[in-house]
Structure formats: structure tokens, C-alpha cells
Short mmCIF file of C-alpha atoms in Angstrom, two decimals:
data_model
loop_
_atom_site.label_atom_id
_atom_site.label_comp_id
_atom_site.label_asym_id
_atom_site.label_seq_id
_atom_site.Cartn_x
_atom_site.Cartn_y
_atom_site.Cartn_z
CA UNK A 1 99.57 108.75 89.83
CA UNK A 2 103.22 109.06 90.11
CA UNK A 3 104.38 112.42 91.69
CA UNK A 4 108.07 113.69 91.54
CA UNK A 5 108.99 112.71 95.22
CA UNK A 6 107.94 109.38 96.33
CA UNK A 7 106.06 106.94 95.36
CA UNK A 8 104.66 104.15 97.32
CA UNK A 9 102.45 101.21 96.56
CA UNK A 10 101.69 98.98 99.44
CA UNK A 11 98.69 96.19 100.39
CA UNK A 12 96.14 96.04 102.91
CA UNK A 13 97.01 91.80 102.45
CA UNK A 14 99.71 90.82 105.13
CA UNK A 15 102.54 89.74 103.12
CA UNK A 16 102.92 91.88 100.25
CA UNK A 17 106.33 94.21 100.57
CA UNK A 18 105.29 97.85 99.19
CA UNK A 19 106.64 98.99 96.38
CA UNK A 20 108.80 102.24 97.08
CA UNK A 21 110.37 104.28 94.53
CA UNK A 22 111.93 107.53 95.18
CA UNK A 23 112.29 110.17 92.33
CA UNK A 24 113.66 113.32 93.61
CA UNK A 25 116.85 114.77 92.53
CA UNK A 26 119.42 112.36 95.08
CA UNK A 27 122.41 113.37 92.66
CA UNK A 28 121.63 117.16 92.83
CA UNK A 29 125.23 117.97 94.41
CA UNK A 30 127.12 116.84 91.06
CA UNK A 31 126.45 120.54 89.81
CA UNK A 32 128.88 121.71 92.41
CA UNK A 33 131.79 119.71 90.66
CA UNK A 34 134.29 121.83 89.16
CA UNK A 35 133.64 125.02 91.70
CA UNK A 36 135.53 126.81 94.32
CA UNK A 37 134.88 126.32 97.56
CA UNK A 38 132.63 129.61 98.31
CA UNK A 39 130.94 129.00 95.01
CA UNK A 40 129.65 125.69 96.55
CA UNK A 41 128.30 127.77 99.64
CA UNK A 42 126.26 129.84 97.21
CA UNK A 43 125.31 127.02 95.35
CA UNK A 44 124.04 125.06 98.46
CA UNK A 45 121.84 127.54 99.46
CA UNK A 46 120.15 127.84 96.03
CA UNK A 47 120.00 123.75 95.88
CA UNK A 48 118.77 122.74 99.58
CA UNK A 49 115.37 124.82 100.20
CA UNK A 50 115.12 121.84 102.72
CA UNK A 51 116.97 121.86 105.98
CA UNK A 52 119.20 124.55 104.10
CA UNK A 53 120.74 125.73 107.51
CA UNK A 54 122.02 122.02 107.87
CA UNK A 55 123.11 121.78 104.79
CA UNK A 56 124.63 124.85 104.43
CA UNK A 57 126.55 124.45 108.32
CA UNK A 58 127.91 120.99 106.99
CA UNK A 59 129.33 121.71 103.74
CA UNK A 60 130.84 124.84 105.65
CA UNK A 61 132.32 122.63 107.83
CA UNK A 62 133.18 119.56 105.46
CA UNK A 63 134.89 121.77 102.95
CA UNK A 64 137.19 124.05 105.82
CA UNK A 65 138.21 120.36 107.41
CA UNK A 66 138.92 119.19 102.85
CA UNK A 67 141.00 122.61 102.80
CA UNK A 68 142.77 121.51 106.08
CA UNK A 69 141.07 123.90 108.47
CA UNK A 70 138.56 123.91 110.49
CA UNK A 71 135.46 126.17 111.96
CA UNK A 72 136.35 128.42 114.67
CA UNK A 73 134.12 127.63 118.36
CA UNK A 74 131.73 130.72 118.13
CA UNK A 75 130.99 129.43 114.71
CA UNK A 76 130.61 126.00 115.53
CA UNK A 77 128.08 127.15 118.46
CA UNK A 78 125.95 129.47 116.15
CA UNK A 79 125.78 126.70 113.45
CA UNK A 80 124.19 124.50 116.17
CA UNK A 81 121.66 126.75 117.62
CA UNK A 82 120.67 127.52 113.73
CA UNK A 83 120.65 123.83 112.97
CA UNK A 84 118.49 123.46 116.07
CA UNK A 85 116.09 126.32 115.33
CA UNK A 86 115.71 124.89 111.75
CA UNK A 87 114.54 121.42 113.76
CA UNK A 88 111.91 123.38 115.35
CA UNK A 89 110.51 124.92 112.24
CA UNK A 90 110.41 121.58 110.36
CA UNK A 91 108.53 119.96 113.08
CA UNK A 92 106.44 122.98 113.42
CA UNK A 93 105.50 122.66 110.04
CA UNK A 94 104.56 119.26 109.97
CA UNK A 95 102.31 119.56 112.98
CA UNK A 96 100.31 122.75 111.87
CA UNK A 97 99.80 121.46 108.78
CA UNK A 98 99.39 117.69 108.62
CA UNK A 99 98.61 116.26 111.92
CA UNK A 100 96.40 119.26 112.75
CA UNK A 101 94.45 118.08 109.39
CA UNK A 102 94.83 114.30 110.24
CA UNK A 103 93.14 115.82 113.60
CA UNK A 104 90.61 118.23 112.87
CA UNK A 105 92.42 121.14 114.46
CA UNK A 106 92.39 124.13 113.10
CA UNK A 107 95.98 125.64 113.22
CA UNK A 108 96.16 129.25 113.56
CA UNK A 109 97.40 131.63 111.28
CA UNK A 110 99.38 133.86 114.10
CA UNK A 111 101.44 130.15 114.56
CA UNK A 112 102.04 130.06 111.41
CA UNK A 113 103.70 132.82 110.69
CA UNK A 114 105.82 132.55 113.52
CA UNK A 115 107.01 129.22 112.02
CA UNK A 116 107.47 130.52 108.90
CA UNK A 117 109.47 133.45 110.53
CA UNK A 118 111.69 131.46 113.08
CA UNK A 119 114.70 130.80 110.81
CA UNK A 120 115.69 134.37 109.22
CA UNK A 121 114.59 135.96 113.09
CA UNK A 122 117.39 133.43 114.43
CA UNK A 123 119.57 134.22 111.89
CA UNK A 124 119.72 137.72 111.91
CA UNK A 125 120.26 137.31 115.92
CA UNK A 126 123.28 135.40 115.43
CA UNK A 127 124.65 137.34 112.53
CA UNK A 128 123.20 140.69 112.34
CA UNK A 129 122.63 141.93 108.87
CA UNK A 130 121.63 138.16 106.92
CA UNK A 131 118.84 135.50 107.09
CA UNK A 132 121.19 133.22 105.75
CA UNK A 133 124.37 131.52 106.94
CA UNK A 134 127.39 133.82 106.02
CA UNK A 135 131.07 133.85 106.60
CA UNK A 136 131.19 136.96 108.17
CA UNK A 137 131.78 136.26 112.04
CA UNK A 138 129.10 135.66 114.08
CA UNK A 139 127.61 138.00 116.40
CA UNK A 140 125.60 136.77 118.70
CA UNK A 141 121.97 139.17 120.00
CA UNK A 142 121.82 136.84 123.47
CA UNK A 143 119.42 138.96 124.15
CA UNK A 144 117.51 138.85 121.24
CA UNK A 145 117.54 135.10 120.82
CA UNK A 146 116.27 135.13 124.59
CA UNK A 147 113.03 137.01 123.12
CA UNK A 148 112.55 134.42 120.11
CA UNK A 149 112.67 131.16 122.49
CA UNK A 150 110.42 132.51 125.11
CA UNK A 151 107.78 133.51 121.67
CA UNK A 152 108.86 129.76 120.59
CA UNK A 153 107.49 128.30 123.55
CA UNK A 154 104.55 130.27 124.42
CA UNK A 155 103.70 129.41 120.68
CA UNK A 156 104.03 125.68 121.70
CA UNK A 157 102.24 126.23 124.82
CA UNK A 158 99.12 128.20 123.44
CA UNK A 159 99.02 125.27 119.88
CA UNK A 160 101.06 122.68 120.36
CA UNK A 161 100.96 121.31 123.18
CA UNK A 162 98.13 123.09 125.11
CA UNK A 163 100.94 123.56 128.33
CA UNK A 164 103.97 124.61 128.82
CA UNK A 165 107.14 122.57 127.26
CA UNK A 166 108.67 122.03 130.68
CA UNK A 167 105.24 120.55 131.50
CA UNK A 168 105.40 118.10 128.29
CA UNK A 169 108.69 117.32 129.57
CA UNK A 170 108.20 116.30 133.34
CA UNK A 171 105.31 113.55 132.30
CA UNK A 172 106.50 110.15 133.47
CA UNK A 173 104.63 107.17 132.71
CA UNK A 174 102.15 106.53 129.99
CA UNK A 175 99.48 107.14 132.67
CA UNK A 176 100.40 111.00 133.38
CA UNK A 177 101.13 110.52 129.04
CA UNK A 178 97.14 109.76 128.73
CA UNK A 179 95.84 112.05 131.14
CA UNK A 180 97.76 114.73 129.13
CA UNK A 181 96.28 114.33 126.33
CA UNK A 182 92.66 113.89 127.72
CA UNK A 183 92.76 117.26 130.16
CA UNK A 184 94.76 119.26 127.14
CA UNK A 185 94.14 121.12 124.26
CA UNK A 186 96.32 121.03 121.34
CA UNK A 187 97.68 119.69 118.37
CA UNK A 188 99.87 116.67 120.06
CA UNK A 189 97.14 115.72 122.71
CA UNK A 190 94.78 115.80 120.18
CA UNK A 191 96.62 113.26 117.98
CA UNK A 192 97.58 111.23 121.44
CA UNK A 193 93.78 110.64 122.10
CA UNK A 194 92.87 110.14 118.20
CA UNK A 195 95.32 106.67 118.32
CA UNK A 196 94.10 106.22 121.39
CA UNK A 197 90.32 105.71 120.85
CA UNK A 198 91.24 104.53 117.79
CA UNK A 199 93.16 101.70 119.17
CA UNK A 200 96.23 102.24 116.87
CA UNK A 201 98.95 102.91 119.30
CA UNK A 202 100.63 100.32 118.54
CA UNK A 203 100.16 100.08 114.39
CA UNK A 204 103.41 100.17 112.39
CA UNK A 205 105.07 98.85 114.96
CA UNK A 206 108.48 98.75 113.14
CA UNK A 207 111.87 96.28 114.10
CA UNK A 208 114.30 97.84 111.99
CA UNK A 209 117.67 98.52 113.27
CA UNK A 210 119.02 102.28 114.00
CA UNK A 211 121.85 103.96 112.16
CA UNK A 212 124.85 103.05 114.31
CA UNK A 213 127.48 105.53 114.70
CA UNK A 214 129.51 105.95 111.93
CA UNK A 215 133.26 104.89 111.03
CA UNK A 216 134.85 107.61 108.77
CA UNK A 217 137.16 105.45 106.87
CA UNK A 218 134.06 102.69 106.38
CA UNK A 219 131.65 105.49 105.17
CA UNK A 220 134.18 107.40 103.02
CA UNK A 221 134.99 103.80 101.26
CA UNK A 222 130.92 103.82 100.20
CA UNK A 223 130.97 107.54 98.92
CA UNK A 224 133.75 106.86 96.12
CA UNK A 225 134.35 105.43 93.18
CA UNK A 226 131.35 103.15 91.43
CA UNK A 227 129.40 102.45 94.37
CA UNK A 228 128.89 105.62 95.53
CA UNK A 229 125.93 106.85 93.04
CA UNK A 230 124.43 103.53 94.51
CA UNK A 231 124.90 103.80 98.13
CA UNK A 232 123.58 107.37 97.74
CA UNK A 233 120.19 106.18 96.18
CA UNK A 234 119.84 103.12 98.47
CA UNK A 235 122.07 103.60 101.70
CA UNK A 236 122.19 100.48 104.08
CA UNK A 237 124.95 99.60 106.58
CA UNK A 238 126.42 96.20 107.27
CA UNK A 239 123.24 95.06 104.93
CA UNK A 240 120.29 96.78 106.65
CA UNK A 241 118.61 99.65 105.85
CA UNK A 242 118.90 101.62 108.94
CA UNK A 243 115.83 104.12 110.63
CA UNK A 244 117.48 108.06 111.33
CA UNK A 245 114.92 109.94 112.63
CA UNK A 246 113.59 112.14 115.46
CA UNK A 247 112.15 108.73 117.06
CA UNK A 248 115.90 107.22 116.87
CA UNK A 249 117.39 110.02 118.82
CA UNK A 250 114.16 109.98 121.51
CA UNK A 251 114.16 106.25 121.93
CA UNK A 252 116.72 106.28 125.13
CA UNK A 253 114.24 108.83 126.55
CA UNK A 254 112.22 107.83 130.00
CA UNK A 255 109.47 108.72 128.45
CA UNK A 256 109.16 107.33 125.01
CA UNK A 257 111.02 104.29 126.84
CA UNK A 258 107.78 103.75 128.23
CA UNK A 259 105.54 104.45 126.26
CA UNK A 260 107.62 101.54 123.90
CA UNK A 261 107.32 99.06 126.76
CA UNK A 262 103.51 99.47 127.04
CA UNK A 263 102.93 99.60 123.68
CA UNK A 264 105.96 98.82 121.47
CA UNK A 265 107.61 100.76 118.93
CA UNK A 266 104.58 102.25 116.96
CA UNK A 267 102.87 105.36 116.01
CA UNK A 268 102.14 106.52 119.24
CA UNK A 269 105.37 106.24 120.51
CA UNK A 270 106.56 108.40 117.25
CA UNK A 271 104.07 110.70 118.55
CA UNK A 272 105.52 111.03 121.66
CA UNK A 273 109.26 110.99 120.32
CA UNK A 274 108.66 113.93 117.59
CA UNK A 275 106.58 115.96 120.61
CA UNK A 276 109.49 115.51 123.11
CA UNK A 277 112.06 116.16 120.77
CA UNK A 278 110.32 119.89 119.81
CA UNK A 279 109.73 120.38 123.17
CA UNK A 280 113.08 120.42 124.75
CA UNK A 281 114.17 122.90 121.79
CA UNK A 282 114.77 125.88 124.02
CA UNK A 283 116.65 123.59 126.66
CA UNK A 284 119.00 122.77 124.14
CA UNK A 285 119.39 126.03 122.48
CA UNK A 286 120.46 127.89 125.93
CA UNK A 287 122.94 124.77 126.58
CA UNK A 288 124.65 125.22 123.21
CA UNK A 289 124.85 128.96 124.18
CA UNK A 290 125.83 128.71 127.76
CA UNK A 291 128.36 126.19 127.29
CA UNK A 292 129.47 125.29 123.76
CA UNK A 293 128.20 121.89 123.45
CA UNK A 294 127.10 121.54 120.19
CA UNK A 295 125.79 118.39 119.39
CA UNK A 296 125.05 115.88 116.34
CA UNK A 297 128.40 117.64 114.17
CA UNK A 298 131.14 115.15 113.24
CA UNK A 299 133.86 116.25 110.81
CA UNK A 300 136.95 114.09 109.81
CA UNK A 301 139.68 115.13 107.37
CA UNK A 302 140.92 111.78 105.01
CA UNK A 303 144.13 113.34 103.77
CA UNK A 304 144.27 114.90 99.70
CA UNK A 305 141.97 117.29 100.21
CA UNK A 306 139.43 114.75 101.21
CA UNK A 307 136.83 115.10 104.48
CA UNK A 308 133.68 113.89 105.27
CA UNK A 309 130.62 115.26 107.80
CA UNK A 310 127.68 114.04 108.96
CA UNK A 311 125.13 116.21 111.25
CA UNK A 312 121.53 115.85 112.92
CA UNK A 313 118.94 117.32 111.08
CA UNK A 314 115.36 117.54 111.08
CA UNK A 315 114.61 114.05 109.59
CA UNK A 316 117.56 112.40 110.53
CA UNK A 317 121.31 112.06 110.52
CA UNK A 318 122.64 113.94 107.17
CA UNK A 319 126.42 112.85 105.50
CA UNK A 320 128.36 115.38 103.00
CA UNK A 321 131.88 114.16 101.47
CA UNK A 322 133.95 116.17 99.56
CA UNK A 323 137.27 115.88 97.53
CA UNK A 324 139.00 119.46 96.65
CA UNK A 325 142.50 119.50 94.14
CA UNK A 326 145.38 121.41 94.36
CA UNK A 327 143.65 124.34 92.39
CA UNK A 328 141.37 124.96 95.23
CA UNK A 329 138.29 123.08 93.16
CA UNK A 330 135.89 120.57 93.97
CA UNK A 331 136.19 117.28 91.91
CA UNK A 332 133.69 115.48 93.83
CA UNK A 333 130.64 115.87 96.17
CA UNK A 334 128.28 113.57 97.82
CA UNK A 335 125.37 113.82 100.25
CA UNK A 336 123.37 111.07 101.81
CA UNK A 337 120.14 112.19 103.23
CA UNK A 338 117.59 110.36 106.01
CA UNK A 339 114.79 110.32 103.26
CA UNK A 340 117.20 107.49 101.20
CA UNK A 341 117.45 105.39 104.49
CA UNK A 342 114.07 105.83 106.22
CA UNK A 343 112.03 105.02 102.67
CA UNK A 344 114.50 102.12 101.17
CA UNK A 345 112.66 99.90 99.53
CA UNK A 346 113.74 97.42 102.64
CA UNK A 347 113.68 100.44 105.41
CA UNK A 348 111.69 101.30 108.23
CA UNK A 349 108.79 102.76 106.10
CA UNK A 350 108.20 99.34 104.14
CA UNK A 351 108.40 97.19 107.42
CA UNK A 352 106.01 99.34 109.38
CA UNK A 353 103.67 99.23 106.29
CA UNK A 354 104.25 95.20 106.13
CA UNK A 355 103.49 95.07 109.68
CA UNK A 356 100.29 97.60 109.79
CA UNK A 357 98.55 95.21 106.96
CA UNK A 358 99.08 91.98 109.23
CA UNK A 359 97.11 93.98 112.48
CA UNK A 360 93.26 93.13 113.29
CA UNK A 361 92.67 97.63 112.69
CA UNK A 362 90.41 98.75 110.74
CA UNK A 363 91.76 102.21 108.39
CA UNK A 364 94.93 100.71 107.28
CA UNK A 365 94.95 103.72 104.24
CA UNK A 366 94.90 106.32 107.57
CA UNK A 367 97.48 104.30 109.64
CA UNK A 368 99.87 104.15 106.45
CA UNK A 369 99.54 107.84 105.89
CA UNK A 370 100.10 108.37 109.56
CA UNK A 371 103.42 106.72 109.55
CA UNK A 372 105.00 108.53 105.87
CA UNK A 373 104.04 111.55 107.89
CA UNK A 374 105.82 110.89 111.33
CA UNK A 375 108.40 109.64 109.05
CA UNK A 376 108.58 113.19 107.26
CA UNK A 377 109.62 112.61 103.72
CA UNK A 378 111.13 116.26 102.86
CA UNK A 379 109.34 115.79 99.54
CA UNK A 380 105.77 115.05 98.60
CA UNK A 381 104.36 111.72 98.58
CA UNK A 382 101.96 109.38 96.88
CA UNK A 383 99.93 106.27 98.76
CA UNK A 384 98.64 104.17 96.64
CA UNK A 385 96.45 101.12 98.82
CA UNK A 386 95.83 97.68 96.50
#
């Protein structure tokens, strides 16, 4: 039965491309035509319940850059650590919910409402009196924010990861990777020793390309005019419908590196790449604080009130344009999200299905459903096997 999110229809028969059809609202931002700038910062809020602190952050910045401006450091900082905390919460969510079910874990309630809690605690910290993004300047609560990591990773120590983060971090080699998850409990060693005695670390194996870095002018020409409602639906880049993801950004990593070599680019290596990415969360956070560095953001004014943004979020690498007129209104406003790229009909969802129904496995329905969920559609799903 067809659910509105997406739909996918794929065979257990090597050869058969699945059938993917995405139904969720891709063309939501074309309410925010005709509005003022701020109005679209309300409106944003109210439209993206999904990586909202991305969204928000972007069109803050892709609309100041459209007005000729630009976001001040401290902002630029705060939006980052935000963005990042928001990172940690979807992952969160996704592990205490479905792989501690695909598991048999039970995840506990006290995690869960720290999850649930992690956003508005981070955002008050930042900016005092809201749990949303605001334009009021940011003050930082270092102090405060100290508190909240140090709960973030005792949280991922006591149910995640069943050690400390720094732990996760300093494994080298598959080896010390498989001991881990044999000597540890917790919701990612548990799900490292079901593929392994289930022989499906390699399954899915997938060979699509990455999203490459982007060229403004290039991506601007695909956001206007009559291809744009197209390109939003169906992205692809030089003709390929490019993986963004957490497993993109963790490929370089020594550790997913080898855990690719020894056993290619499959579901345990997503594993690993989603674990490692949450992990290093609190790293990250206190570099963005300490010196600035605020990574993933990329803003570029195109002259007439024109600029377009792209940032890392949870699921992938997410693109805003906007075009403003001389009455201070918006006359256009596109977003591209990772959920268009990752589950094209041609993407890195459909050839990791294609190649999990040409391996000698048995449980090809559980393998598929692994890899929609370490692909994290931001909507619900339906799997229908032939």
C-alpha cells in the first residue's frame, strides 16, 4: 500500500531495477513566494519539522547573502554547533528506534528523552530565552553547553555505544572493529555482530558516485527557469544521481577506510560511518566553539538579489536558492534535499537494492530494509518485495 513518503518496489530476482517513487511535498517552499524576508523565517520553521535548525540556519544565511549581507561570525558559529546538535538528535533517533528494533535492544526511555530534549536545551544555551533559531544575537552559556555534551556522551556511552566515544573513535582496524562489538554492549555493537553472524557485511554494496563539490553558477543554472521543478524532484549531476549522506562524509575516515577495503562499501561499513560520525559530535562541537571553524556552510551571492546555500545536514548535503525584488519580496525559492538524490529512481538506494538481489544471502526483505534505514529517508517508507 502506497504511503505519503516513499514508495519502493524492488525484486528478490537479480536484474530487476526497483521501482521508486517519492510523494512527499518536494515543492513545499513555493508558499514562501510573495513574502518578506522574516516572513520566510517564520514560515520555515512551521514548514521543515525535519532538520528545521538546518533549514532554518540556511535560509538565514541564503536570504542575508540575496539582500547583500551576510551573517555576522558569532552567528555563523552558533548556527553550526545547532546544525551539529540537530545531527546528533537525528542519528539518535534512528538508532533508538529502528536499529535497536532491527536488533532486539530495548532502548531506554531516560535516552530517549534526552534525544528528544537535545535541540531546545542547545538552543536555549546559545540564545537564552528561545528553543528556536532567532535573530536576536546570540549568547552563548559555554558553560552550559559544556554540561549538555558531557550528558550527550555519557548517554552514548551507557546506550549507544556501550564505551566511551573517544573509545569508538581510537579503534583501528576491522580486527579491534570486531572485537568491539563482541566485548560491548550497545545499540551499534549489537548491530556490528548481527551483520556479522549474519554474513551481510558486505550486502548492498553500492558503486554510485558521491556528490562532488558544487559550482555556484552550474547549480544556480539547474534551480531556474523550467528545469528547476525537475531537477528538484530528480537531482543528478553531470548525469548521475549522486549518494549525500553520513557514509559520504565518513568514507576518507581510517576507519571506515578499512572496514571498505575488507569488506567493500556495504551495510556494515554504513554502520560504522553513521556510528563514527555521532561519535565525534562533541569533538566537533568544542572545535566550532574554540575556534570558529564552522564547517559544511557555503553561501554565494549571484547578483539581483539572487544567492544560493548549501549546508551539511543530517542526511546529507542540503541546497536553498533564493531570488528577492526591489520591494524586499521573495519571487522565488528552491530547496534540494538528500532524500531526492539518495532515493532517485537511478540513486544509491536502487543500486544497492539491484546489487543485494544478485548476492548468495538469504533475508533479502531484512537487508533491503536495513539499507532505506542507514539511508534515513526523513519521511516514512514502504518496501514492497516481488
Amino acid at each position: 500500500m502506497a504511503v505519503p513518503g516513499i514508495n519502493i518496489s524492488c525484486s528478490a530476482e537479480a536484474g530487476v531495477r526497483p521501482d521508486i517513487r517519492i510523494g512527499r511535498p518536494v515543492h513545499a517552499s513555493k508558499v514562501l513566494h510573495g513574502q518578506t524576508p522574516d516572513q520566510v523565517l517564520e514560515s520555515i520553521q512551521r514548514l521543515y519539522r525535519v532538520c528545521g535548525v538546518a533549514q532554518t540556519a540556511l535560509a538565514m544565511n541564503v536570504l542575508e547573502t540575496a539582500r547583500g549581507g551576510s551573517i555576522d561570525h558569532d552567528e555563523a558559529v552558533v548556527h553550526g554547533v545547532l546544525v551539529r546538535f540537530e545531527m546528533a538528535r537525528e542519528q539518535l533517533w534512528r538508532m533508538l528506534f529502528d536499529w535497536a528494533r532491527i536488533c532486539g535492544v530495548a532502548a531506554a526511555r531516560d535516552a530517549i528523552r534526552f534525544m528528544q530534549n537535545l535541540v531546545p536545551e542547545a538552543t536555549i544555551c546559545a540564545y537564552s530565552e528561545s528553543p528556536f533559531i532567532t535573530r536576536s544575537p546570540p549568547r552563548i552559556k559555554r558553560a552550559e553547553l559544556e554540561d549538555l555534551l558531557r550528558r550527550l556522551d555519557r548517554v552514548l556511552e551507557m546506550h549507544i555505544f556501550g564505551a566511551t566515544p573517544e573509545f569508538f573513535l581510537s579503534l583501528s582496524g576491522v580486527a579491534a572493529l570486531e572485537r568491539f562489538a563482541e566485548q560491548r554492549r550497545g545499540i551499534v555493537p549489537a548491530m556490528l555482530l548481527l551483520l556479522a553472524r549474519r554474513g551481510w557485511q558486505s550486502s548492498a554494496a553500492t558503486n554510485s558516485g558521491f556528490l562532488p563539490a558544487l559550482p555556484a553558477d552550474a547549480l544556480d543554472g539547474r534551480l531556474v527557469n523550467g528545469v528547476a521543478d525537475r531537477f528538484v524532484e530528480r537531482p543528478d549531476w553531470l548525469g548521475s544521481a549522486c549518494e549525500t549522506s553520513p557514509f559520504e562524509r565518513q568514507r576518507n575516515s581510517e576507519l571506515v577506510w578499512a572496514v571498505i577495503s575488507a569488506y567493500g562499501p556495504g551495510l556494515y561499513a554504513r554502520v560504522v560511518a553513521a556510528a563514527r560520525e555521532l561519535a565525534e559530535t562533541s569533538t566537533v562541537i568544542r572545535e566550532c566553539l574554540d575556534g570558529g571553524v564552522v564547517d559544511g556552510l557555503s553561501c554565494d551571492a549571484m547578483g539581483d538579489g539572487k544567492a544560493i546555500a548549501h549546508i551539511e545536514a543530517a542526511r546529507g548535503r542540503l541546497v536553498h536558492r533564493v531570488e528577492i525584488d526591489d520591494a524586499d519580496r521573495v519571487i522565488d525559492y528552491r530547496t534540494v534535499a538528500p532524500t531526492e538524490w539518495n532515493f532517485h529512481p537511478h540513486g544509491v538506494v536502487a543500486d544497492g537494492l539491484m546489487n543485494a538481489a544478485e548476492e548468495d544471502c538469504d533475508g533479502f526483505e531484512q537487508r533491503a530494509n536495513l539499507l532505506v534505514t542507514l539511508l534515513d529517508p526523513c519521511v516514512g517508507y514502504s518496501l514492497e518485495v516481488q
